[in-house]
Coordinates of C-alpha atoms in Angstrom, one line a residue:
Chain J
M1 CA -6.6 36.7 -12.5
P2 CA -8.3 33.7 -13.9
L3 CA -6.6 31.8 -16.7
S4 CA -8.6 30.3 -19.5
E5 CA -9.1 26.6 -19.4
F6 CA -6.7 26.0 -22.3
A7 CA -4.0 28.3 -20.8
L8 CA -4.4 26.6 -17.5
I9 CA -4.0 23.1 -18.8
E10 CA -1.1 24.3 -20.9
R11 CA 0.7 26.0 -18.1
Y12 CA 0.4 23.5 -15.3
F13 CA 0.0 20.1 -16.8
R14 CA 1.7 19.9 -20.2
T15 CA 5.2 19.4 -18.7
C16 CA 4.1 18.2 -15.2
G17 CA 5.1 14.5 -15.5
A18 CA 7.9 12.6 -17.0
Q19 CA 8.9 12.9 -20.6
R20 CA 8.7 9.5 -22.3
A21 CA 9.8 8.5 -25.8
D22 CA 6.8 6.2 -26.1
V23 CA 4.4 9.1 -26.0
R24 CA 3.7 9.7 -29.7
L25 CA 1.3 12.6 -28.9
G26 CA 0.5 14.0 -25.5
V27 CA -1.7 16.7 -24.0
G28 CA -3.2 19.1 -26.6
D29 CA -5.0 17.0 -29.2
D30 CA -8.3 15.2 -29.0
A31 CA -6.6 12.1 -27.5
A32 CA -3.1 10.8 -26.7
L33 CA -1.2 8.3 -28.8
L34 CA 0.9 5.8 -26.9
Q35 CA 3.2 3.0 -27.9
L36 CA 3.0 -0.1 -25.8
P37 CA 6.1 -2.4 -25.6
V38 CA 5.9 -5.5 -27.8
G39 CA 4.8 -8.6 -25.9
S40 CA 3.1 -6.7 -23.1
E41 CA -0.5 -6.3 -22.0
L42 CA -2.0 -2.9 -21.2
V43 CA -2.9 -2.3 -17.5
A44 CA -5.5 0.3 -16.7
A45 CA -6.9 1.6 -13.4
T46 CA -8.9 4.6 -12.3
D47 CA -9.5 6.1 -8.9
T48 CA -11.2 9.3 -7.7
L49 CA -10.5 11.5 -4.8
V50 CA -13.4 13.7 -3.6
A51 CA -12.9 16.6 -1.1
G52 CA -14.4 15.7 2.2
V53 CA -14.6 12.0 1.4
H54 CA -11.1 10.9 0.5
F55 CA -9.2 13.8 2.1
P56 CA -10.1 16.5 4.5
L57 CA -11.3 19.8 3.1
G58 CA -8.3 22.1 3.2
S59 CA -5.7 19.4 2.7
P60 CA -2.4 20.6 1.2
P61 CA -2.9 20.7 -2.6
A62 CA 0.5 19.0 -3.1
S63 CA -0.8 16.1 -1.0
I64 CA -4.0 15.9 -3.1
G65 CA -2.0 15.8 -6.3
H66 CA 0.4 13.2 -4.9
R67 CA -2.4 11.0 -3.5
A68 CA -4.5 11.2 -6.7
L69 CA -1.6 9.5 -8.6
A70 CA -0.4 7.3 -5.7
V71 CA -3.7 5.5 -5.2
N72 CA -3.6 4.5 -8.9
L73 CA 0.1 3.6 -8.8
S74 CA -0.7 1.3 -5.9
D75 CA -3.3 -0.5 -8.0
L76 CA -0.7 -1.1 -10.8
A77 CA 1.8 -2.3 -8.2
A78 CA -0.7 -4.9 -7.1
M79 CA -0.8 -6.2 -10.7
G80 CA 3.0 -6.3 -10.9
A81 CA 2.7 -3.7 -13.6
R82 CA 5.0 -0.8 -14.6
P83 CA 3.2 2.5 -14.8
A84 CA 3.7 4.7 -17.9
W85 CA 0.9 7.2 -18.7
A86 CA -1.7 9.1 -16.7
L87 CA -4.8 11.1 -17.6
L88 CA -6.2 13.6 -15.2
A89 CA -9.8 14.7 -14.8
L90 CA -9.7 17.7 -12.4
T91 CA -12.9 19.4 -11.3
L92 CA -12.3 22.7 -9.4
P93 CA -14.6 25.2 -7.8
E94 CA -12.6 28.0 -9.2
S95 CA -9.3 28.6 -11.0
Q96 CA -6.9 29.4 -8.2
E97 CA -3.4 29.6 -9.5
A98 CA -1.6 29.1 -6.2
W99 CA -3.6 26.0 -5.5
L100 CA -3.1 24.6 -9.0
E101 CA 0.6 25.3 -8.9
E102 CA 1.0 23.3 -5.6
F103 CA -1.3 20.5 -6.8
A104 CA 0.6 20.1 -10.1
A105 CA 3.9 20.2 -8.1
G106 CA 2.8 17.3 -5.9
L107 CA 1.4 15.3 -8.8
G108 CA 4.4 16.1 -10.9
R109 CA 7.1 15.1 -8.4
L110 CA 5.6 11.6 -8.0
A111 CA 5.0 11.2 -11.7
R112 CA 8.6 12.1 -12.6
A113 CA 9.9 9.8 -9.8
Q114 CA 7.8 6.9 -11.3
E115 CA 8.5 7.9 -14.9
V116 CA 4.8 8.5 -15.6
A117 CA 3.9 11.0 -18.3
L118 CA 0.8 13.0 -18.1
V119 CA -0.8 12.5 -21.5
G120 CA -4.3 13.9 -21.2
G121 CA -6.7 15.7 -19.0
D122 CA -9.8 17.6 -18.6
T123 CA -10.3 20.6 -16.3
T124 CA -13.8 21.6 -15.4
R125 CA -15.5 23.8 -12.9
G126 CA -17.4 22.2 -10.1
P127 CA -16.9 20.8 -6.5
L128 CA -13.3 19.6 -6.0
C129 CA -12.9 16.1 -7.4
V130 CA -9.8 14.5 -8.9
S131 CA -9.9 11.4 -11.1
V132 CA -6.7 9.9 -12.4
T133 CA -6.6 7.1 -14.9
L134 CA -3.3 5.4 -14.9
L135 CA -2.0 3.2 -17.8
G136 CA 0.9 0.9 -17.7
Y137 CA 2.0 -2.5 -18.9
V138 CA 3.1 -6.0 -17.9
P139 CA 4.6 -8.9 -19.8
A140 CA 1.7 -10.7 -21.4
G141 CA 0.2 -13.3 -19.2
Q142 CA 2.3 -12.4 -16.1
A143 CA 0.2 -10.0 -14.3
L144 CA -0.7 -10.6 -10.6
R145 CA -4.3 -11.0 -9.8
R146 CA -6.5 -11.3 -6.7
A147 CA -7.4 -14.8 -7.8
G148 CA -4.7 -17.4 -7.9
G149 CA -4.2 -18.0 -4.2
R150 CA -5.1 -21.4 -2.7
A151 CA -5.7 -22.8 0.8
G152 CA -2.3 -23.2 2.6
D153 CA -0.7 -20.2 0.9
V154 CA 1.2 -17.9 3.2
L155 CA 0.0 -14.3 3.3
F156 CA 2.3 -11.3 3.6
V157 CA 1.9 -7.5 3.8
S158 CA 4.3 -4.8 2.9
G159 CA 5.2 -1.8 5.2
T160 CA 3.4 -1.0 8.4
P161 CA -0.4 -0.7 7.9
G162 CA -2.4 1.6 10.2
D163 CA 0.0 4.5 10.0
A164 CA -2.0 6.3 7.4
A165 CA -5.3 5.9 9.2
A166 CA -3.8 7.3 12.3
G167 CA -2.3 10.1 10.2
L168 CA -5.8 10.9 8.8
A169 CA -7.2 10.9 12.4
L170 CA -4.6 13.4 13.4
E171 CA -5.3 15.5 10.3
Q172 CA -9.0 15.5 11.3
G173 CA -8.3 16.3 15.0
R174 CA -9.9 13.0 16.0
L175 CA -6.6 11.8 17.6
Q176 CA -4.1 13.3 20.0
A177 CA -0.6 11.9 19.9
P178 CA 2.9 12.7 21.2
A179 CA 4.6 15.5 19.1
A180 CA 7.5 13.2 18.1
T181 CA 5.1 10.8 16.2
I182 CA 2.9 13.4 14.5
A183 CA 5.0 14.3 11.5
Y184 CA 5.7 10.7 10.6
L185 CA 2.1 9.6 10.8
R186 CA 0.7 12.7 9.0
E187 CA 3.1 12.1 6.1
R188 CA 2.1 8.5 5.9
F189 CA -1.4 9.7 5.1
L190 CA -0.5 12.8 3.0
L191 CA 2.3 11.3 0.9
P192 CA 1.9 7.5 0.6
K193 CA 4.6 5.6 -1.2
P194 CA 3.2 2.9 -3.4
R195 CA 5.3 -0.3 -3.6
M196 CA 6.1 -0.3 -7.3
A197 CA 9.5 -2.1 -7.2
L198 CA 8.1 -4.8 -4.9
G199 CA 5.0 -5.3 -7.1
E200 CA 7.1 -5.9 -10.2
R201 CA 9.4 -8.3 -8.3
L202 CA 6.4 -10.2 -6.9
R203 CA 5.4 -11.4 -10.4
S204 CA 8.0 -14.2 -9.9
H205 CA 6.8 -15.2 -6.5
A206 CA 3.2 -14.4 -5.5
S207 CA 0.1 -16.4 -6.3
A208 CA -2.2 -13.5 -5.7
C209 CA -1.9 -9.8 -4.8
I210 CA -4.1 -6.9 -3.8
D211 CA -3.5 -3.3 -2.9
V212 CA -4.4 -2.5 0.7
S213 CA -6.5 0.7 0.5
D214 CA -9.7 -0.1 2.4
G215 CA -8.2 -1.8 5.4
L216 CA -6.0 -4.9 5.7
L217 CA -8.6 -7.3 6.9
A218 CA -11.2 -6.3 4.3
D219 CA -8.7 -6.3 1.4
A220 CA -7.1 -9.6 2.5
G221 CA -10.7 -10.9 2.5
K222 CA -11.2 -9.7 -1.1
L223 CA -8.0 -11.5 -2.2
A224 CA -9.2 -14.6 -0.5
A225 CA -12.7 -14.4 -1.9
A226 CA -11.3 -13.9 -5.4
S227 CA -9.1 -17.0 -4.9
G228 CA -12.0 -19.1 -3.6
T229 CA -10.6 -19.3 -0.1
G230 CA -10.8 -17.7 3.3
V231 CA -8.1 -16.0 5.2
E232 CA -6.8 -16.1 8.7
L233 CA -4.6 -13.2 9.9
S234 CA -2.5 -13.4 13.0
Y235 CA -3.4 -10.4 15.2
E236 CA 0.1 -10.4 16.8
A237 CA 1.9 -10.8 13.5
V238 CA 0.7 -7.6 11.9
P239 CA 3.7 -5.3 11.5
L240 CA 3.4 -2.0 13.3
S241 CA 5.5 1.1 13.1
A242 CA 7.2 2.5 16.3
P243 CA 5.5 5.9 15.9
L244 CA 2.1 4.3 15.6
L245 CA 2.7 2.2 18.7
A246 CA 4.0 5.2 20.6
A247 CA 1.0 7.3 19.5
V248 CA -1.9 5.0 20.3
G249 CA -0.5 1.9 22.1
D250 CA -0.6 -1.8 21.0
A251 CA -4.3 -2.6 20.9
R252 CA -5.4 0.5 19.0
A253 CA -2.4 0.3 16.7
R254 CA -3.5 -3.2 15.7
E255 CA -7.1 -2.0 15.1
F256 CA -5.8 0.8 12.9
A257 CA -3.6 -1.7 11.1
L258 CA -6.4 -4.2 10.5
T259 CA -9.3 -1.9 9.8
G260 CA -7.9 1.5 8.8
G261 CA -7.7 2.6 5.2
D262 CA -5.3 4.5 2.9
D263 CA -2.3 2.3 3.5
Y264 CA -1.4 1.7 -0.2
E265 CA 0.7 -1.3 0.8
L266 CA 0.6 -4.7 -1.0
C267 CA -1.0 -7.8 0.5
F268 CA 0.1 -11.0 -1.3
A269 CA -0.1 -14.7 -1.1
V270 CA 2.7 -17.2 -1.8
H271 CA 2.4 -20.9 -2.3
A272 CA 3.9 -22.5 0.8
E273 CA 6.6 -24.3 -1.2
S274 CA 7.6 -21.0 -2.8
V275 CA 8.1 -19.1 0.4
P276 CA 11.8 -20.1 0.9
T277 CA 12.7 -18.8 -2.5
L278 CA 10.7 -15.6 -1.8
L279 CA 12.6 -15.0 1.5
T280 CA 15.9 -15.7 -0.2
Q281 CA 15.4 -13.6 -3.3
L282 CA 13.5 -10.7 -1.7
P283 CA 14.8 -10.5 1.8
P284 CA 12.0 -9.2 4.0
E285 CA 14.2 -6.8 6.0
R286 CA 15.4 -5.2 2.7
W287 CA 12.0 -5.2 0.9
G288 CA 9.9 -4.4 3.9
Y289 CA 7.2 -7.0 4.2
A290 CA 6.1 -9.5 6.8
R291 CA 4.2 -12.7 7.1
I292 CA 0.7 -12.1 8.6
G293 CA -1.4 -15.2 8.0
V294 CA -2.6 -17.9 5.7
L295 CA -5.3 -18.6 3.2
R296 CA -7.6 -21.4 4.4
A297 CA -10.4 -23.5 2.9
A298 CA -13.1 -22.0 5.1
A299 CA -14.6 -18.8 3.6
G300 CA -14.4 -15.4 5.4
A301 CA -11.6 -13.1 6.7
V302 CA -10.7 -13.3 10.4
A303 CA -8.0 -12.0 12.7
V304 CA -7.0 -14.5 15.3
R305 CA -5.4 -13.8 18.7
D306 CA -4.2 -16.7 20.9
G307 CA -6.5 -19.0 19.0
T308 CA -9.5 -16.7 19.4
V309 CA -11.3 -14.9 16.5
M310 CA -11.3 -11.1 17.1
E311 CA -14.3 -8.9 16.4
F312 CA -14.0 -5.5 14.7
S313 CA -16.7 -3.1 14.3
H314 CA -15.5 -1.7 11.0
S315 CA -13.8 -3.9 8.5
G316 CA -13.0 -1.6 5.6
Y317 CA -14.0 1.6 4.0
Q318 CA -17.0 1.8 1.7
H319 CA -18.5 4.9 0.2
F320 CA -22.1 3.9 0.0
V321 CA -22.9 2.0 3.2
Chain M
M1 CA -32.1 0.4 0.5
P2 CA -28.5 1.5 -0.2
L3 CA -26.3 -1.1 -1.8
S4 CA -22.7 -1.3 -0.7
E5 CA -20.2 0.2 -3.2
F6 CA -19.0 -3.2 -4.2
A7 CA -22.5 -4.6 -4.8
L8 CA -23.4 -1.5 -6.7
I9 CA -20.5 -1.7 -9.1
E10 CA -21.1 -5.4 -9.5
R11 CA -24.7 -5.0 -10.2
Y12 CA -24.8 -2.1 -12.7
F13 CA -21.5 -1.9 -14.3
R14 CA -19.9 -5.3 -14.6
T15 CA -21.9 -6.4 -17.6
C16 CA -22.9 -2.9 -18.8
G17 CA -20.8 -2.6 -21.9
A18 CA -19.8 -4.9 -24.7
Q19 CA -18.1 -8.3 -24.0
R20 CA -14.7 -8.3 -25.8
A21 CA -12.2 -11.2 -26.2
D22 CA -9.3 -8.8 -25.8
V23 CA -10.3 -8.0 -22.2
R24 CA -8.0 -10.4 -20.3
L25 CA -9.3 -9.1 -16.9
G26 CA -12.1 -6.6 -16.5
V27 CA -13.9 -4.9 -13.6
G28 CA -13.2 -6.5 -10.2
D29 CA -9.5 -6.6 -9.7
D30 CA -7.1 -3.7 -8.9
A31 CA -6.7 -2.9 -12.6
A32 CA -7.8 -4.2 -16.0
L33 CA -5.7 -6.2 -18.4
L34 CA -6.1 -5.5 -22.0
Q35 CA -4.6 -6.9 -25.3
L36 CA -3.8 -4.3 -27.9
P37 CA -3.8 -5.5 -31.6
V38 CA -0.3 -6.0 -33.0
G39 CA 0.9 -3.0 -35.0
S40 CA -1.4 -0.5 -33.4
E41 CA -0.9 2.5 -31.1
L42 CA -3.0 3.0 -28.0
V43 CA -5.3 6.0 -28.1
A44 CA -6.5 7.5 -24.8
A45 CA -8.9 10.3 -24.0
T46 CA -10.7 11.5 -20.8
D47 CA -13.6 13.9 -20.4
T48 CA -15.7 14.9 -17.4
L49 CA -19.3 15.9 -17.1
V50 CA -20.3 17.9 -14.1
A51 CA -23.9 18.5 -13.1
G52 CA -25.0 22.1 -13.7
V53 CA -22.0 22.7 -16.0
H54 CA -22.1 20.1 -18.8
F55 CA -25.7 19.2 -18.4
P56 CA -28.7 20.7 -16.6
L57 CA -29.4 19.5 -13.1
G58 CA -32.2 17.0 -13.4
S59 CA -31.2 15.7 -16.8
P60 CA -32.4 12.2 -17.7
P61 CA -29.8 9.8 -16.2
A62 CA -29.8 7.8 -19.4
S63 CA -28.7 10.9 -21.3
I64 CA -25.9 11.6 -18.8
G65 CA -24.6 8.0 -19.2
H66 CA -24.8 8.3 -23.0
R67 CA -23.1 11.6 -23.1
A68 CA -20.3 10.7 -20.7
L69 CA -19.3 8.0 -23.2
A70 CA -20.2 9.9 -26.3
V71 CA -18.0 12.9 -25.6
N72 CA -15.0 10.6 -25.4
L73 CA -16.0 8.5 -28.4
S74 CA -16.1 11.7 -30.4
D75 CA -12.5 12.5 -29.3
L76 CA -11.4 9.0 -30.6
A77 CA -13.3 9.6 -33.8
A78 CA -11.3 12.7 -34.4
M79 CA -8.1 10.7 -34.2
G80 CA -9.5 8.1 -36.7
A81 CA -9.3 5.6 -33.8
R82 CA -11.4 2.6 -33.0
P83 CA -12.7 2.6 -29.4
A84 CA -12.4 -0.5 -27.3
W85 CA -12.4 -0.1 -23.5
A86 CA -13.8 2.5 -21.0
L87 CA -13.1 3.2 -17.4
L88 CA -15.8 5.1 -15.4
A89 CA -15.2 7.4 -12.4
L90 CA -18.7 8.1 -11.0
T91 CA -19.3 10.5 -8.1
L92 CA -22.8 10.5 -6.8
P93 CA -24.5 12.4 -3.9
E94 CA -26.2 9.2 -2.8
S95 CA -26.8 5.7 -4.0
Q96 CA -30.2 5.8 -5.9
E97 CA -30.9 2.6 -7.5
A98 CA -33.4 3.9 -10.1
W99 CA -31.0 6.7 -11.1
L100 CA -28.1 4.2 -11.4
E101 CA -30.1 1.8 -13.4
E102 CA -31.1 4.4 -16.0
F103 CA -27.6 5.9 -16.1
A104 CA -26.1 2.4 -16.7
A105 CA -28.7 1.7 -19.3
G106 CA -27.8 4.8 -21.3
L107 CA -24.1 4.2 -21.0
G108 CA -24.4 0.5 -21.8
R109 CA -26.6 0.9 -24.9
L110 CA -24.0 3.2 -26.5
A111 CA -21.1 1.1 -25.3
R112 CA -22.5 -2.1 -26.8
A113 CA -23.4 -0.3 -30.0
Q114 CA -19.8 0.8 -30.3
E115 CA -18.3 -2.5 -29.0
V116 CA -16.8 -0.8 -26.0
A117 CA -16.2 -2.9 -22.9
L118 CA -16.4 -1.2 -19.4
V119 CA -13.2 -2.5 -17.8
G120 CA -12.9 -0.5 -14.7
G121 CA -14.4 2.1 -12.5
D122 CA -14.6 3.8 -9.2
T123 CA -17.8 4.9 -7.5
T124 CA -17.6 7.5 -4.8
R125 CA -19.9 9.7 -2.8
G126 CA -19.9 13.4 -3.6
P127 CA -21.5 16.0 -5.9
L128 CA -22.6 14.4 -9.2
C129 CA -19.6 14.2 -11.6
V130 CA -18.9 11.6 -14.3
S131 CA -15.5 11.0 -15.8
V132 CA -15.0 8.5 -18.5
T133 CA -11.6 7.5 -19.8
L134 CA -11.8 5.8 -23.2
L135 CA -9.1 3.7 -24.7
G136 CA -8.9 2.5 -28.3
Y137 CA -6.4 2.0 -31.0
V138 CA -5.3 3.0 -34.4
P139 CA -2.8 1.5 -36.9
A140 CA 0.6 2.8 -35.8
G141 CA 1.5 6.1 -37.4
Q142 CA -1.9 6.6 -39.0
A143 CA -3.8 8.6 -36.4
L144 CA -5.4 11.9 -37.5
R145 CA -4.2 15.0 -35.6
R146 CA -5.1 18.6 -35.3
A147 CA -1.7 19.4 -36.8
G148 CA -1.1 18.4 -40.5
G149 CA -3.3 20.9 -42.3
R150 CA -1.7 23.5 -44.6
A151 CA -2.8 26.8 -46.2
G152 CA -5.1 26.0 -49.1
D153 CA -6.6 22.8 -47.5
V154 CA -10.4 22.6 -47.8
L155 CA -12.3 22.4 -44.5
F156 CA -15.3 20.2 -44.0
V157 CA -17.7 19.5 -41.1
S158 CA -20.0 16.5 -40.5
G159 CA -23.6 16.7 -39.6
T160 CA -25.5 19.9 -38.8
P161 CA -23.8 21.9 -36.1
G162 CA -25.9 24.1 -33.8
D163 CA -28.7 21.6 -33.2
A164 CA -27.3 20.5 -29.8
A165 CA -26.8 24.0 -28.6
A166 CA -30.4 24.8 -29.5
G167 CA -31.5 21.6 -27.8
L168 CA -29.7 22.6 -24.6
A169 CA -31.3 26.0 -24.7
L170 CA -34.7 24.3 -25.0
E171 CA -33.8 22.0 -22.1
Q172 CA -32.9 25.1 -20.0
G173 CA -36.0 27.0 -21.0
R174 CA -33.9 29.7 -22.6
L175 CA -35.5 29.1 -26.0
Q176 CA -39.1 28.7 -27.3
A177 CA -39.6 26.7 -30.5
P178 CA -42.4 25.2 -32.6
A179 CA -43.5 21.9 -31.1
A180 CA -42.5 19.9 -34.3
T181 CA -38.8 20.8 -33.8
I182 CA -38.4 20.3 -30.1
A183 CA -38.0 16.5 -30.0
Y184 CA -35.4 16.5 -32.7
L185 CA -33.3 19.3 -31.2
R186 CA -33.5 18.0 -27.6
E187 CA -32.4 14.6 -28.7
R188 CA -29.4 16.2 -30.5
F189 CA -28.3 17.5 -27.2
L190 CA -29.3 14.5 -25.0
L191 CA -28.1 11.7 -27.2
P192 CA -25.3 12.9 -29.5
K193 CA -24.1 10.4 -32.1
P194 CA -20.3 10.5 -32.5
R195 CA -19.0 10.0 -36.0
M196 CA -17.0 6.8 -35.4
A197 CA -17.3 5.3 -38.9
L198 CA -16.5 8.6 -40.6
G199 CA -13.4 9.2 -38.4
E200 CA -11.9 5.8 -39.3
R201 CA -12.5 6.4 -43.0
L202 CA -11.0 9.8 -42.8
R203 CA -7.5 8.4 -42.0
S204 CA -7.1 7.9 -45.8
H205 CA -8.2 11.4 -46.7
A206 CA -7.8 14.1 -44.0
S207 CA -4.7 16.1 -43.3
A208 CA -6.1 17.2 -39.9
C209 CA -9.2 16.6 -37.8
I210 CA -10.8 17.8 -34.6
D211 CA -13.9 17.0 -32.7
V212 CA -16.4 19.9 -32.6
S213 CA -17.4 20.2 -29.0
D214 CA -16.8 23.8 -28.0
G215 CA -18.2 25.5 -31.0
L216 CA -17.4 25.1 -34.7
L217 CA -15.5 28.4 -35.1
A218 CA -13.5 27.9 -32.0
D219 CA -12.6 24.3 -32.8
A220 CA -11.8 25.0 -36.4
G221 CA -9.5 27.7 -35.0
K222 CA -7.8 25.2 -32.8
L223 CA -7.2 22.8 -35.8
A224 CA -5.8 25.7 -37.7
A225 CA -3.6 26.9 -34.9
A226 CA -2.2 23.4 -34.4
S227 CA -1.5 23.3 -38.2
G228 CA 0.2 26.6 -38.2
T229 CA -2.5 28.2 -40.3
G230 CA -5.6 30.3 -39.9
V231 CA -9.1 29.4 -41.1
E232 CA -11.8 31.2 -43.0
L233 CA -15.3 29.7 -42.7
S234 CA -18.1 30.6 -45.1
Y235 CA -21.0 31.9 -43.1
E236 CA -23.5 30.7 -45.8
A237 CA -21.9 27.3 -46.3
V238 CA -22.4 26.0 -42.7
P239 CA -24.9 23.1 -43.0
L240 CA -28.0 23.7 -41.0
S241 CA -30.8 21.2 -40.1
A242 CA -34.4 22.0 -41.2
P243 CA -35.6 21.8 -37.5
L244 CA -33.0 24.3 -36.4
L245 CA -33.9 26.7 -39.2
A246 CA -37.6 26.2 -38.4
A247 CA -37.0 26.8 -34.7
V248 CA -34.8 29.9 -34.7
G249 CA -34.5 31.2 -38.3
D250 CA -31.5 31.6 -40.5
A251 CA -29.4 34.2 -38.6
R252 CA -29.7 32.6 -35.2
A253 CA -29.3 29.1 -36.6
R254 CA -25.9 30.1 -38.1
E255 CA -24.9 31.7 -34.8
F256 CA -25.8 28.5 -32.9
A257 CA -23.8 26.5 -35.6
L258 CA -20.7 28.6 -35.4
T259 CA -20.5 29.3 -31.7
G260 CA -22.7 26.7 -29.9
G261 CA -21.2 23.7 -28.2
D262 CA -21.9 20.0 -27.7
D263 CA -22.1 19.1 -31.4
Y264 CA -19.7 16.1 -31.3
E265 CA -19.2 16.3 -35.1
L266 CA -15.9 16.2 -36.9
C267 CA -14.2 19.2 -38.5
F268 CA -11.5 18.1 -40.9
A269 CA -9.1 19.5 -43.5
V270 CA -8.2 17.9 -46.8
H271 CA -5.4 18.9 -49.1
A272 CA -7.0 20.6 -52.2
E273 CA -5.6 17.9 -54.6
S274 CA -7.1 15.1 -52.4
V275 CA -10.7 16.6 -52.4
P276 CA -11.9 14.8 -55.6
T277 CA -10.8 11.4 -54.2
L278 CA -12.6 12.2 -50.9
L279 CA -15.8 13.2 -52.6
T280 CA -15.7 10.1 -54.7
Q281 CA -14.8 7.5 -52.1
L282 CA -16.9 9.1 -49.3
P283 CA -19.9 10.7 -51.0
P284 CA -20.9 13.7 -48.9
E285 CA -24.6 12.9 -49.2
R286 CA -24.1 9.4 -47.9
W287 CA -21.5 10.3 -45.2
G288 CA -23.1 13.5 -44.1
Y289 CA -20.5 16.2 -44.3
A290 CA -20.2 19.6 -46.1
R291 CA -17.5 22.0 -47.3
I292 CA -17.4 25.0 -45.0
G293 CA -14.2 26.9 -45.7
V294 CA -10.4 26.8 -46.2
L295 CA -7.2 27.0 -44.2
R296 CA -5.3 30.1 -45.0
A297 CA -1.8 31.5 -44.2
A298 CA -3.1 34.4 -42.1
A299 CA -3.6 33.3 -38.4
G300 CA -7.0 33.4 -36.7
A301 CA -10.4 32.0 -37.2
V302 CA -13.0 34.0 -39.0
A303 CA -16.4 33.5 -40.6
V304 CA -17.0 35.5 -43.7
R305 CA -20.3 36.6 -45.3
D306 CA -20.3 38.2 -48.7
G307 CA -16.7 39.0 -48.3
T308 CA -17.2 40.6 -44.8
V309 CA -15.8 39.2 -41.6
M310 CA -18.6 38.5 -39.1
E311 CA -18.2 39.3 -35.4
F312 CA -19.4 36.9 -32.7
S313 CA -19.6 37.7 -29.0
H314 CA -18.9 34.1 -27.9
S315 CA -16.6 31.9 -29.9
G316 CA -16.5 28.7 -27.9
Y317 CA -17.2 27.2 -24.5
Q318 CA -14.6 27.5 -21.8
H319 CA -15.0 26.6 -18.1
F320 CA -12.7 29.0 -16.5
V321 CA -13.2 32.3 -18.3

C-alpha cells in the first residue's frame, strides 16, 4: 500500500541519522536550521548516484543508502573536515516500503556511526537517483585542499585501492574469482569505509589531499594539477590487498588499483621534510596508508615501473566521455 | 562533440552564479569552504525537479535552471533567511551543449540576481533530474517556522496564487485561454519569482510562515498543523490575478488558487495584535500580499464561502499518492 510522500519521509527519514544538539530544526519545515561551531568554516559537498551508472541495477538497497552517504563523507575526509548534517534528494520509480526500509537502514547505520544528522530531504517519483548533500565543518583556514603540494612532496594513499573496482566487476559478472576472495571484494564496493579519522589527522601533516573515487592515477593527477605539479607513481609501491592479488594476480591487481574507481580512499602529499613527523605521529601500519610516489615539476600523471612509464588504456571514470 | 565531465562543469558552472567574498573555496575541489556570518544560523534546503513530474518534457532549459533554484529560494524565503550558496546535482541523458548553455543561463541569471554563488556540483549521466541544495543564513534564533502560529492569528498570502497552475495547464495543453493572458500565465509557471525580500522583512512580524508550493489550502493546512491549530480560508478573499480571471473565470480561478501547485508564494500568520504594525510597516499594496483567513482552534484546513465549507477534490500535490 503506497504511503503518501509526507508519511514516507516522516516514517523512514526523520529519525534515520544521528541526533545532534546543533540541529535547531530538522526535517519537516521548509528548511533546516543548523548551528556551526564558532571559529569554523562550513564545508559542503554533493554527489549523486544513478542506477545503472554508479551502481548495478538491482544492487542491495542498504548498499545504495550506504554509498550515497559514503561518497560524500569521503569528500569531506579529503578536506580534513568533520561531517555533521546531510540532506537527501531521493528519486524513486515507485514507493516500495521494503526497498525504502533497507535503503534507510543502510544510510542510517553509516550516518549514526559518523554522527551525521539527516536534516532535510525531498522524495520524488522518477528513475532511481540518489543525491546527498553533506555539510560539515573545519577549523577556519585549516582545510586540506588539492592545491598546496609542491615538487618533491611525497605522495601517499590510504587502504588498498582496486578492491572496490574488482568488487564491482564481480557484482556485474565481468570477473570470476576464487570463492574465498569474493565476499571481501564485494563488500569493498558495496560498503566503502571513508577515512574520516585519517582525514582530520592529516590537517597537521598534508600539503594537499584528494579523495580517490575516479581511479588513483587520475585522482593523483588532479591533485598534482591543482598544485601546479605533475606526479610520478611507483607501479610496484601501490598497496594491494591479499584478496585482490589472489583474485586477479599481480598485473591486473595493479591495473585495478591505478585505474579502477570507487575506492573512497585518501591520496595526500606531504612536504619531504614533514614526512618523518607524519610517520611518527600517524604510524602507517596503524593508520593504513603507504608511500606511492612523488610530486614532480613536469606536468602529467604517470606510473613508473623499473624506470619505464606504464601505459593504461583507462585512467579514471568520467560520465560524459 | 561531447565534453568531458570535468570540462563541462568547468565551462558552464564555475562562473554561473554570483561571486561572493565568503566563498573560501568553490567548485573544483572535493568540497566547498564557506564562511558563515558571525551570529547567524545556517539554513539548508534541498529540492529536486524531475522531467515529466515537476516540469513537462521539453520545457525550456532556461526555465528548468531557473525553477531548480527558485523552488529552493522560496524555501529559504519562508524561513526569513538570506540565500548565499548553492550546490547542483544534475543528471542528464547526454551532454548537449546547447541545452546546458541555456540551463546554466537560466540558473545563473537568478543566482546572480539573488547573490547566490554556485559552490559545488555533480554532473552525471541518467534520466533528466535536477537537485539543488541551497544554503543561506539567518540571525540566530530569528528564523520563521511553520510552528508558532496560534488560534486567532490572521493568515496572509503573497502574490496571486493559481497563476502558475494555470500556466502549467497551458504548457501541457490541458487549458485553452485568451491569447492576451497566455504569456503572463506561462511565465508565472516557467519563471517564478520567490519572495526573498518579503521573507526577510517578515521575521519582525510573522508568527509562522510556509512556502506555497503544493497548493494554498494544503500548505496553509501544514502551517496550521505545525502550529497546533486549524485554518479557515475565505474563498472570496483569495487574491486572483486579472489574467487568471480572464482566462478561466472566477470559480475555476479560485480552485486553481486554492489547490494548484507551483506558486512559490509565502503564506504567513500574524498575531492579531501585531496586524496593524504589519500593515503600517509593510503596506500590502507595496509588498503584494493579502489577508485570506485565520488560524482557529479546530484542526483541519477549510475554505469557507458565505459561511459554507467548500469541498475540493484535490488539496495539494503529492508524488506518491
